[in-house]
Amino acid sequence: MAWSTENIRNVALAGHAGAGKTTLFEALLHAGGAISSAGTVERGSTVSDFDPQEKERKHSIHTAIASIDFGDCHINLIDTAGYADFRGPTLSGLSAVETCAVVVNATNGIEHGTRRLMHYARQRGLARMLVINRIDMEGVDLESLIEEIRGEFGNECLPVNLPADRGARVVDCFFAPQGTSDFGDVATAHQRIIDQVVEINERVMGRYLEDGEAALSPQELHDAFEQCLREGHLVPICFVSARSGVGVKEFLELAQRLLPNPSEGNAPPFVKGTGANAQPIEAKPDPKAHVIADVFKIINDPFVGKLAVFRVYQGTVRRDTQLFIDDGKKPFKVGHLFKLHGKDHIEIDHAIPGDIAGVAKVEEIHFDAVLHDSHDEDQFHLKPLDFPQPMFGLAVEPAHKGQEQKLATALHKLSEEDPCLRVEHNKELNESVVRGLSDLHLKLTLERMKERYGVEVVTRPPRIAYRETIGGKAEGHHRHKKQTGGAGQFGEVFLRVEPLPRGGGFEFRDDSKGGVIPNQYIPAIEKGVRQVLEHGAIAGYPMQDVRVIVFDGKYHPVDSKEVAFVSAGKKAFLDAVAKARPIVLEPIVNLDVTVPEHNMGDITGGLASKRARINGTDSLRGGELVIKAQVPLAEVVDYQTELRAITGGQGRYAIELSHYDPVPAQVQKHLSEAYKPRVEED
Ligand SMILES: Nc1nc2c(ncn2[C@@H]2O[C@H](COP(=O)(O)OP(=O)(O)OP(=O)(O)O)[C@@H](O)[C@H]2O)c(=O)[nH]1
Ligand SMILES: [Mg+2]
């Protein structure tokens, strides 16, 4: 089937773990005729959870993509993982769609993940809808759930259909409201939603008030509805049972008739050029324009090689098209172009604006790359997506000698696939550190590495990423003078250091007067200072939040050279820092610990002995609590062991960077003594 941009709908299924997204994804594919029978999560037979780890754990870990041709519509569906540990891929998936359908487990009601996803989708300007799943379950109180939802997410949340015959079918409340439902009156529900929709547009509102609903054409209603979604003025609620299929076809009809198509959604801001010349450009969904596409998913398939999945914003990507990657000068030729159906690929020969497709075997492609075919010198960029900074680290080394290179390659490939996975290498310590969002996140990643690439590792807690700064102002001086045979080296620098507020970074200024230091040597002084910044002055950690002002110096017309000023700058800076009350800073993290209620006392008691500040607790359903605290990272590097012991494996936690604070005096003394700076010959 050939489709145009107006016929495309891009919808992500998101929400709390276990809400039923993968089961709904399967039911939608089945109802839309994309598969002949629906698989189940229990049997590991779904299109979406095809990965061995997903099958084993019965939870999604990666995003999965498949499409349905329904009526005149081509619906691209993205199934995302509910676990917060895998929110890297989930958030990337949201960047490719117009609509985020947040799936809610009717038995559990609003959960942590429901709130999180509603928030993310709103923040990103997506159209949102709520899908209440599991209406087949006995004893669910759907009427109260709607009230709860409206209380929490606002009165703009309104049902577009309602369950009837005790959950055996749903009745439409929007298009042709008729019949009775299990609760609430269909006509009233209809009235409420129409009132909400017409409110968005004065003209439509005027006509409606004068001549009633019949005066509005279906197109007018669609446009007003779509505008409501785009502006967050309406969050439609619909009901399904992913297991029995009730409400599933109705969901597809809603997508077809009401959800925004790619030319209606909020397009992301692309930028052409860099620096002062950067100009925002709005991608136009014109199939004849230059290509602009964004890569939102990378798959390093051990058999097929590297696959990049992208969303087209403008122009048409064809097989054999030459595309550039970001500001790269060398284009690549699109060879294997395909649509995804879970793990399978369906060959296509072109992809139009708004569509989602993949290309294979292009090594240079990376996550969030912009693909384009603009031949001029200007470069296209997309504002980088905002991802949580991973703080949970493990130092890794190969379990078997000689696999260092293999390990580095495997880690690189894994981190390409997940924006919340980072690999750092500390050359001085020869330590590789993998950072992720949680214990579970890293555990599964390392398991996958073993399975996919045959590399096993031993892990231990990594060194803490301390920082250095200064506590006061001071002046420093150094005269660098050397006479070796013929020409000598000479440079003399006086400088002042001042603390900047936390997060202030680094500032460098030259206030010397009357050419005591010729201009060409100022960058050399800065270079020397930056060497200290990078390696630290007292404990070997990067220095931050300092201002350096050069205020005097001397040079020699023959002997002054760049190296002399690099060295003088470095030593003068070290001299100043030593007098400016140097401080070692440590990372403080926000810690969320989720545990059964009865463990609360042991957890808070344990945290109290870790210099933690408890900020509060949140009750969850099912007798669980989230304890929120701020704590030095150094105190929780091995927290999973303690948590497991206290809760018998029932607890989990997540950390993210909050800020840096000075370490206690005793710790600073210990860190400084342990540091033996490399003496460099200069
Ligand atoms: N009774 C009933 N069970 C359902 C329904 N939908 C899903 N389930 C079950 O709920 C469990 C979780 O379903 P999934 O589809 O894996 O949930 P998910 O939202 O994809 O979970 P994550 O991938 O972890 O985010 C499975 O055992 C499903 O069979 C439903 O409509 N009714
Ligand atoms: Mg799932």
XYZ file of C-alpha atoms and ligand atoms in Angstrom:
715
model
C 0.000 0.000 0.000
C 1.271 3.483 -0.794
C 0.545 6.188 1.730
C 1.042 9.928 1.983
C 2.260 11.945 4.970
C -1.327 12.845 5.881
C -2.119 9.145 6.232
C 0.707 8.381 8.651
C 0.205 8.159 12.424
C 3.200 7.680 14.707
C 2.173 6.408 18.122
C 4.325 5.269 21.056
C 2.895 3.003 23.747
C 4.400 4.055 27.076
C 3.693 3.682 30.787
C 4.501 1.754 33.921
C 6.094 -1.705 33.694
C 3.499 -4.444 33.335
C 0.728 -2.073 32.248
C 0.208 -4.226 29.157
C 1.942 -2.238 26.406
C 3.533 -5.213 24.701
C 0.287 -7.184 24.885
C -1.606 -4.207 23.443
C 1.012 -3.784 20.702
C 0.400 -7.418 19.769
C -3.389 -7.000 19.877
C -3.195 -3.895 17.674
C -1.021 -5.685 15.104
C -3.503 -8.532 15.095
C -6.574 -6.312 14.786
C -4.877 -4.377 11.988
C -4.073 -7.566 10.096
C -0.286 -7.258 10.440
C -0.076 -10.683 12.139
C -2.381 -13.650 11.815
C -2.544 -14.480 15.518
C -1.567 -12.610 18.672
C 1.348 -13.947 20.706
C 1.691 -13.541 24.471
C 4.347 -12.235 26.824
C 4.001 -15.404 28.914
C 4.938 -17.676 26.019
C 7.587 -15.275 24.732
C 5.865 -15.215 21.357
C 5.270 -11.480 20.820
C 6.592 -9.428 17.914
C 7.911 -6.823 20.333
C 9.735 -8.783 23.053
C 11.887 -10.900 20.736
C 15.172 -10.485 22.558
C 16.234 -13.492 24.720
C 16.540 -11.291 27.820
C 13.050 -9.888 27.276
C 11.609 -13.352 26.870
C 13.309 -14.602 29.988
C 12.278 -11.638 32.158
C 8.850 -11.095 30.598
C 9.481 -7.370 30.424
C 10.471 -5.144 27.532
C 14.004 -3.753 27.572
C 14.337 -2.228 24.082
C 11.878 -0.309 21.966
C 10.206 -2.318 19.222
C 8.646 -0.946 16.060
C 6.006 -2.321 13.686
C 3.401 -0.858 11.357
C -0.252 -1.437 10.632
C -2.187 -0.519 7.525
C -5.624 0.321 8.790
C -8.165 1.789 6.379
C -6.310 4.542 4.551
C -3.857 4.918 7.442
C -0.312 3.719 7.930
C 0.225 3.523 11.687
C 3.781 3.220 12.989
C 3.679 1.832 16.508
C 6.542 1.929 18.988
C 6.430 -0.295 22.052
C 8.603 1.042 24.875
C 9.969 -0.415 28.111
C 8.170 0.535 31.313
C 11.102 0.049 33.688
C 12.755 3.367 34.507
C 16.109 1.580 34.183
C 15.610 1.411 30.403
C 14.309 4.914 29.898
C 17.172 5.786 27.539
C 15.614 3.871 24.628
C 12.082 4.791 25.759
C 12.781 8.518 25.668
C 14.493 8.163 22.286
C 11.391 6.420 20.962
C 9.204 9.323 22.082
C 11.271 11.673 19.938
C 10.010 9.936 16.788
C 6.255 10.202 17.326
C 3.441 12.749 17.430
C 1.374 10.851 19.977
C 2.255 9.165 23.249
C -0.400 6.697 24.405
C 0.155 6.125 28.119
C -1.148 2.668 29.021
C -2.596 2.284 32.524
C -3.148 -1.007 34.323
C -6.777 -0.681 35.522
C -6.097 -2.967 38.489
C -3.204 -0.864 39.801
C -4.431 2.568 38.778
C -2.001 5.486 38.470
C 1.535 4.267 39.057
C 4.944 5.853 39.306
C 5.626 5.154 35.620
C 2.257 6.621 34.571
C 3.206 9.948 36.142
C 6.708 9.842 34.715
C 5.572 9.205 31.148
C 2.697 11.709 31.276
C 5.261 14.261 32.406
C 7.860 13.434 29.727
C 5.274 13.450 26.942
C 3.940 16.811 28.036
C 7.423 18.263 28.377
C 8.146 17.233 24.811
C 4.972 18.745 23.444
C 3.495 15.423 22.321
C -0.194 14.712 21.919
C -1.119 12.483 24.854
C -3.815 9.911 25.398
C -4.544 7.493 28.211
C -5.379 3.878 27.470
C -6.982 2.069 30.383
C -6.052 -1.590 29.955
C -7.249 -4.844 31.588
C -10.908 -3.914 31.686
C -11.536 -7.675 31.552
C -10.397 -8.000 35.170
C -12.962 -8.700 37.874
C -13.618 -5.988 40.401
C -11.848 -3.055 38.758
C -13.402 0.290 39.680
C -13.057 2.192 36.413
C -15.325 5.036 37.421
C -13.143 5.940 40.413
C -10.044 5.533 38.279
C -11.277 8.211 35.867
C -11.870 10.576 38.766
C -8.388 9.823 40.099
C -6.908 10.510 36.676
C -8.735 13.815 36.333
C -7.646 14.783 39.844
C -4.025 14.048 39.060
C -3.639 14.997 35.375
C -6.379 17.600 35.027
C -9.950 17.954 33.827
C -8.745 17.899 30.233
C -8.629 14.095 30.593
C -11.959 12.953 29.144
C -13.233 9.541 27.964
C -13.831 9.194 24.219
C -15.386 5.795 24.813
C -16.724 3.868 27.805
C -16.856 0.177 28.725
C -20.225 -1.559 28.350
C -21.692 -4.998 29.107
C -19.332 -5.366 32.065
C -16.251 -4.795 30.000
C -17.247 -7.021 27.074
C -17.278 -4.088 24.620
C -16.781 -0.334 24.526
C -19.255 2.332 23.373
C -18.177 5.366 21.431
C -18.839 8.733 23.087
C -17.430 10.985 20.402
C -18.472 10.167 16.843
C -21.886 8.530 17.203
C -22.782 8.351 20.887
C -25.461 5.748 21.393
C -26.459 3.089 23.898
C -25.546 2.639 27.529
C -22.285 2.063 29.294
C -21.263 0.343 32.530
C -21.070 3.681 34.294
C -21.645 7.295 33.380
C -24.017 8.511 30.742
C -22.832 8.310 27.121
C -24.648 11.512 26.118
C -23.103 13.444 29.010
C -19.632 12.131 28.179
C -20.210 13.233 24.582
C -21.313 16.704 25.645
C -18.280 17.182 27.881
C -15.806 16.281 25.198
C -17.479 18.387 22.504
C -17.549 21.374 24.877
C -13.850 20.906 25.552
C -12.973 20.553 21.854
C -14.882 23.572 20.496
C -13.399 25.787 23.201
C -10.008 25.727 21.460
C -11.145 27.713 18.434
C -13.310 30.839 18.682
C -14.810 30.468 15.241
C -15.830 26.862 15.828
C -17.103 27.812 19.262
C -19.266 30.616 17.825
C -20.809 28.346 15.210
C -21.417 25.651 17.759
C -23.140 28.028 20.171
C -25.360 29.389 17.427
C -26.328 26.314 15.445
C -25.284 23.335 17.567
C -23.016 20.428 16.810
C -24.671 19.536 13.511
C -23.274 22.767 12.030
C -19.707 21.493 12.366
C -18.201 19.423 9.563
C -16.198 16.272 10.421
C -13.082 18.064 9.119
C -13.680 21.037 11.414
C -14.135 18.745 14.368
C -11.004 16.820 13.467
C -8.967 20.017 13.185
C -10.196 21.359 16.511
C -9.621 17.979 18.168
C -6.126 17.757 16.768
C -5.314 21.308 17.899
C -6.523 20.385 21.401
C -4.160 17.423 21.462
C -1.229 19.461 20.208
C -1.811 22.197 22.780
C -2.505 19.852 25.690
C -6.103 21.043 25.968
C -7.446 17.506 25.767
C -6.147 14.108 26.832
C -8.564 11.488 25.503
C -9.110 8.402 27.628
C -10.062 5.107 25.993
C -10.610 1.596 27.324
C -9.165 -1.733 26.173
C -8.487 -5.256 27.172
C -5.278 -6.107 25.378
C -5.814 -9.723 26.309
C -9.355 -10.199 24.971
C -9.112 -7.578 22.236
C -12.013 -5.431 23.496
C -11.591 -1.799 22.444
C -8.575 -2.559 20.254
C -10.205 -1.907 16.891
C -11.759 1.225 18.393
C -8.266 2.373 19.370
C -7.164 2.025 15.740
C -10.211 3.998 14.609
C -9.354 6.758 17.048
C -5.815 6.833 15.707
C -7.117 7.006 12.158
C -9.766 9.665 12.698
C -8.430 11.864 15.454
C -4.699 11.573 16.130
C -2.349 14.086 14.506
C -0.511 13.153 11.333
C 3.150 14.153 10.917
C 2.289 17.449 9.231
C 0.142 18.413 12.218
C 2.394 17.470 15.136
C 4.962 19.726 16.769
C 8.121 19.318 14.642
C 11.467 19.451 16.485
C 13.650 22.507 15.901
C 16.426 21.805 13.428
C 19.284 24.234 13.129
C 21.332 25.022 10.054
C 24.938 26.133 10.523
C 26.788 26.580 13.800
C 27.673 29.275 16.331
C 26.584 32.820 15.506
C 25.479 31.710 12.022
C 23.068 29.090 13.344
C 19.584 29.528 11.969
C 16.596 27.585 13.174
C 14.776 25.920 10.313
C 11.427 24.297 10.327
C 11.351 21.029 8.475
C 8.489 20.960 5.993
C 6.877 17.599 5.345
C 7.344 18.103 1.621
C 8.367 14.896 -0.180
C 10.183 16.893 -2.869
C 12.312 19.027 -0.539
C 15.823 18.193 0.674
C 15.995 15.224 3.003
C 16.159 15.837 6.747
C 15.893 12.772 8.980
C 16.868 12.005 12.559
C 18.348 8.741 13.817
C 16.613 7.747 17.041
C 17.675 4.132 17.382
C 20.825 2.151 16.705
C 20.903 -1.638 16.648
C 24.234 -3.432 16.528
C 23.059 -6.756 15.264
C 25.869 -9.317 15.528
C 24.710 -10.971 12.283
C 23.302 -8.160 10.158
C 25.684 -5.430 11.393
C 24.806 -1.897 12.314
C 21.244 -0.730 11.725
C 20.079 2.849 12.111
C 16.388 3.614 12.515
C 15.334 7.129 11.610
C 12.333 9.364 11.310
C 12.041 11.401 8.115
C 11.032 15.036 8.673
C 11.424 16.406 5.166
C 12.096 15.045 1.678
C 12.070 11.444 0.500
C 14.758 8.919 1.330
C 15.204 6.516 -1.571
C 17.259 3.460 -2.061
C 20.478 4.635 -3.704
C 20.081 8.209 -2.322
C 23.350 9.769 -1.174
C 23.016 11.073 2.381
C 25.348 13.052 4.603
C 25.651 12.448 8.341
C 25.570 15.698 10.375
C 28.378 17.920 9.119
C 30.284 15.037 7.545
C 31.661 15.722 4.080
C 31.515 12.186 2.739
C 28.042 10.930 1.846
C 26.970 7.319 2.107
C 24.687 5.546 -0.317
C 21.451 4.156 1.071
C 21.635 0.450 0.283
C 19.318 -1.698 2.332
C 16.255 0.471 3.178
C 13.543 -1.169 5.227
C 10.588 -0.914 7.581
C 10.717 -2.786 10.852
C 8.361 -5.474 12.030
C 9.829 -6.373 15.420
C 13.058 -8.164 14.558
C 12.144 -8.566 10.880
C 12.871 -6.165 8.057
C 10.581 -5.406 5.158
C 12.382 -3.985 2.127
C 11.055 -0.683 0.801
C 12.375 1.605 -1.898
C 11.503 4.942 -0.380
C 10.400 6.608 2.859
C 8.353 9.827 2.808
C 8.168 12.693 5.335
C 6.767 11.528 8.663
C 7.650 7.894 8.121
C 9.974 5.688 10.146
C 12.493 3.477 8.369
C 15.925 1.929 8.752
C 19.184 1.647 6.857
C 21.783 -1.050 7.280
C 25.556 -1.223 7.338
C 26.591 2.377 7.706
C 29.352 2.361 10.293
C 29.596 6.145 10.758
C 25.985 6.623 11.810
C 25.369 7.337 15.459
C 22.419 7.942 17.725
C 20.701 11.339 17.205
C 22.560 11.912 13.920
C 20.873 14.133 11.350
C 20.817 12.602 7.858
C 20.417 15.012 4.955
C 21.202 15.507 1.287
C 21.991 19.179 1.320
C 25.095 19.712 -0.774
C 25.899 23.209 0.406
C 28.408 23.784 3.166
C 25.812 24.398 5.859
C 25.290 21.702 8.410
C 22.067 20.494 9.909
C 21.740 19.936 13.620
C 18.987 18.989 15.966
C 18.922 20.213 19.526
C 20.368 17.229 21.391
C 17.799 15.318 23.408
C 17.849 15.649 27.144
C 18.668 12.364 28.886
C 19.257 11.636 32.569
C 22.931 11.530 33.432
C 23.907 7.981 34.397
C 25.642 7.877 37.794
C 25.616 4.208 38.659
C 29.120 3.069 37.788
C 31.093 -0.146 37.678
C 34.775 -0.482 36.884
C 35.168 -3.392 34.485
C 38.050 -5.482 33.227
C 38.040 -8.617 31.106
C 37.805 -11.863 33.035
C 40.242 -13.412 30.584
C 43.564 -11.807 29.785
C 44.061 -10.529 26.283
C 40.430 -9.512 25.740
C 41.001 -5.799 26.435
C 40.396 -4.725 22.849
C 37.406 -6.990 22.463
C 35.930 -5.530 25.657
C 36.448 -1.955 24.487
C 34.743 -2.709 21.156
C 31.812 -4.495 22.804
C 31.246 -1.675 25.305
C 31.355 0.864 22.529
C 28.735 -1.037 20.538
C 26.443 -1.386 23.540
C 26.716 2.291 24.448
C 25.828 3.257 20.876
C 22.440 1.627 21.412
C 21.563 3.234 24.726
C 21.874 6.984 25.368
C 21.907 6.383 29.132
C 24.907 4.100 29.016
C 28.357 5.693 29.129
C 31.792 4.234 28.948
C 34.663 6.209 30.457
C 38.299 5.371 30.363
C 40.699 6.818 32.878
C 44.125 6.586 31.256
C 46.094 7.347 34.373
C 44.493 4.535 36.344
C 43.941 2.364 33.302
C 40.380 1.918 34.552
C 37.310 1.484 32.339
C 34.057 2.505 33.962
C 30.593 1.732 32.627
C 27.857 4.042 33.879
C 24.155 3.363 33.733
C 20.971 4.264 35.541
C 20.849 1.378 38.004
C 22.222 -1.922 39.158
C 19.743 -3.783 36.952
C 20.535 -1.645 33.919
C 24.244 -2.514 34.101
C 23.652 -6.124 35.039
C 21.532 -6.757 31.944
C 23.922 -4.810 29.744
C 26.908 -6.876 30.882
C 24.926 -10.093 30.491
C 24.069 -9.073 26.940
C 27.720 -8.348 26.271
C 28.659 -11.845 27.330
C 25.965 -13.415 25.220
C 26.422 -11.290 22.116
C 30.133 -10.643 22.010
C 31.512 -13.425 24.194
C 33.254 -11.042 26.595
C 33.037 -11.701 30.317
C 34.097 -9.125 32.862
C 34.956 -8.799 36.519
C 33.540 -5.690 38.148
C 34.264 -3.558 41.188
C 33.141 -0.148 42.410
C 34.834 2.619 40.435
C 36.848 5.488 41.796
C 34.661 8.395 42.768
C 34.726 11.306 40.334
C 35.902 13.913 42.836
C 36.583 17.470 41.724
C 38.866 20.185 43.004
C 38.221 23.872 43.535
C 39.423 26.764 45.694
C 37.900 28.373 48.757
C 39.404 31.871 48.508
C 41.395 34.379 46.457
C 45.179 34.288 46.164
C 48.056 35.343 43.944
C 50.681 33.128 42.386
C 53.950 33.707 40.588
C 56.488 31.756 38.564
C 59.559 32.654 36.600
C 60.586 30.011 34.102
C 64.195 30.356 33.088
C 66.436 27.807 31.418
C 69.700 28.068 29.603
C 70.572 24.976 27.623
C 73.450 25.496 25.286
C 72.405 28.091 22.677
C 68.971 29.718 22.987
C 67.355 29.881 26.420
C 63.790 29.746 27.629
C 62.245 32.604 29.530
C 58.760 33.508 30.749
C 57.443 35.042 33.933
C 53.804 35.158 35.061
C 51.902 36.770 37.933
C 48.296 35.716 38.276
C 45.371 35.809 40.652
C 42.782 33.095 41.306
C 39.217 33.635 42.533
C 36.494 31.136 43.327
C 33.414 31.099 41.071
C 29.982 29.982 42.247
C 29.370 26.215 42.061
C 28.809 25.217 38.449
C 30.649 28.358 37.279
C 33.218 26.310 35.359
C 36.384 28.132 34.350
C 37.187 31.702 33.324
C 40.475 33.063 32.088
C 41.320 36.747 31.666
C 44.370 38.769 30.808
C 44.631 42.077 32.696
C 48.355 42.652 32.191
C 49.177 46.099 30.896
C 51.577 47.734 28.494
C 52.664 44.610 26.676
C 54.633 43.144 29.591
C 53.600 39.834 28.061
C 53.143 39.927 24.267
C 49.694 38.840 23.119
C 50.881 35.701 21.415
C 51.988 34.208 24.765
C 48.653 34.627 26.549
C 47.165 31.422 25.017
C 50.317 29.599 26.173
C 49.683 30.697 29.762
C 46.074 29.537 29.474
C 47.290 26.215 28.117
C 49.511 25.732 31.178
C 46.640 26.599 33.513
C 44.345 24.183 31.687
C 46.836 21.350 32.162
C 46.434 21.799 35.915
C 42.655 22.072 35.553
C 42.532 18.748 33.817
C 44.750 16.825 36.204
C 44.094 18.691 39.449
C 46.402 20.494 41.838
C 46.149 18.669 45.144
C 44.446 15.305 44.757
C 44.586 14.496 41.038
C 40.994 15.399 40.118
C 39.761 17.938 37.565
C 39.472 21.439 38.939
C 36.384 23.592 38.460
C 34.730 26.877 39.438
C 37.818 29.103 39.262
C 38.605 32.398 37.609
C 42.219 33.086 36.636
C 43.411 36.632 35.989
C 46.904 37.248 34.649
C 47.989 40.673 35.898
C 51.730 40.949 35.320
C 54.716 39.219 33.823
C 57.928 39.564 31.873
C 59.311 38.305 28.615
C 62.636 38.231 26.815
C 62.840 39.260 23.144
C 65.050 36.287 22.219
C 64.498 33.579 24.827
C 60.734 33.802 25.289
C 58.974 30.850 23.729
C 55.578 29.274 23.986
C 56.841 26.382 26.145
C 58.305 28.812 28.657
C 54.946 30.519 29.173
C 53.056 27.213 29.299
C 55.332 26.145 32.129
C 55.239 29.530 33.920
C 51.435 29.642 33.671
C 51.121 26.153 35.079
C 53.470 26.717 38.007
C 52.096 30.172 38.837
C 48.610 28.651 38.916
C 49.732 25.790 41.196
C 51.394 28.375 43.446
C 48.174 30.423 43.653
C 45.909 27.416 44.230
C 48.069 26.218 47.140
C 47.411 29.559 48.877
C 43.711 29.767 47.980
C 42.393 27.108 50.378
C 42.074 24.239 47.882
C 39.021 22.055 48.377
C 38.101 18.581 47.156
C 34.453 18.294 46.078
C 32.444 15.097 45.965
C 29.356 14.234 43.904
C 26.098 14.278 45.826
C 23.353 12.185 44.235
C 19.581 12.108 44.445
C 18.739 8.644 45.658
C 15.281 7.052 45.298
C 14.935 3.804 47.239
C 11.773 1.764 46.659
C 11.076 -0.785 49.397
C 8.207 -2.549 51.157
C 6.742 -0.270 53.860
C 7.970 -2.362 56.775
C 11.606 -1.829 55.720
C 11.348 1.931 56.070
C 13.010 2.138 59.522
C 16.016 0.038 58.559
C 16.529 1.960 55.339
C 16.369 5.443 56.886
C 18.557 4.260 59.779
C 21.130 2.933 57.319
C 21.048 6.135 55.296
C 21.540 8.262 58.425
C 24.934 6.641 58.940
C 25.893 7.567 55.373
C 25.786 11.348 55.696
C 22.423 11.268 53.857
C 19.693 13.875 54.042
C 16.232 12.331 53.773
C 13.943 14.581 51.750
C 10.701 12.689 52.113
C 8.772 9.563 51.278
C 6.079 8.739 48.747
C 3.569 5.935 49.262
C 2.999 3.647 46.310
C 0.265 1.113 45.788
C 0.844 -2.414 46.946
C 2.479 -1.465 50.259
C 5.628 0.058 48.819
C 7.373 3.309 49.658
C 9.846 5.490 47.799
C 12.360 7.106 50.136
C 13.997 10.170 48.605
C 17.363 11.298 49.893
C 20.513 13.170 48.971
C 23.686 11.340 49.758
C 27.383 11.469 48.807
C 27.974 9.031 45.967
C 30.993 7.623 47.823
C 28.627 6.294 50.502
C 26.389 4.331 48.129
C 28.813 2.742 45.663
C 27.886 -0.691 46.961
C 24.362 0.072 48.142
C 22.742 -2.827 46.305
C 24.377 -5.330 48.672
C 22.993 -3.570 51.747
C 19.583 -3.066 50.163
C 19.348 -6.709 49.181
C 20.239 -7.775 52.724
C 17.627 -5.501 54.329
C 14.767 -6.233 51.949
C 15.508 -9.799 50.936
C 15.787 -8.695 47.304
C 12.530 -6.683 47.350
C 14.109 -3.242 47.154
C 15.461 -1.245 44.238
C 17.051 2.132 43.847
C 18.127 4.718 41.333
C 20.601 7.557 41.535
C 21.265 10.669 39.520
C 23.700 13.526 39.974
C 22.463 16.441 42.083
C 25.483 18.655 42.782
C 29.017 18.772 44.205
C 29.821 19.542 47.863
C 33.140 19.776 49.767
C 34.285 16.497 51.299
C 34.842 16.304 55.084
C 38.326 17.471 56.155
C 39.421 13.956 57.032
C 38.562 12.660 53.568
C 40.378 15.551 51.916
C 43.503 14.816 53.931
C 43.359 11.180 52.930
C 42.833 11.953 49.218
C 45.663 14.504 49.110
C 48.076 12.135 50.803
C 47.208 9.348 48.410
C 47.966 11.622 45.455
C 51.475 11.605 44.146
C 51.616 13.961 41.221
C 53.658 12.845 38.299
C 56.726 15.040 38.197
C 56.990 16.309 34.703
C 60.259 17.408 33.259
C 59.967 20.848 31.762
N -5.996 -9.890 32.328
C -5.259 -9.176 31.529
N -3.925 -9.284 31.562
C -3.186 -8.528 30.746
C -3.772 -7.607 29.842
N -2.789 -6.977 29.167
C -1.628 -7.490 29.617
N -1.858 -8.425 30.559
C -0.833 -9.221 31.261
O -0.034 -8.325 32.009
C 1.322 -8.764 32.026
C 2.222 -7.642 31.556
O 1.923 -7.345 30.231
P 2.973 -6.716 29.209
O 2.248 -6.530 27.929
O 4.228 -7.468 29.189
O 3.233 -5.317 29.919
P 4.231 -4.147 29.450
O 3.516 -2.890 29.706
O 4.711 -4.397 28.081
O 5.413 -4.290 30.508
P 6.959 -3.782 30.341
O 7.442 -4.297 29.057
O 7.669 -4.334 31.519
O 6.936 -2.302 30.404
C 1.370 -9.969 31.122
O 1.347 -11.093 31.935
C 0.127 -9.858 30.288
O -0.392 -11.099 29.870
C -5.210 -7.523 29.824
O -5.815 -6.747 29.092
N -5.891 -8.315 30.692
Mg 6.544 -4.582 27.298
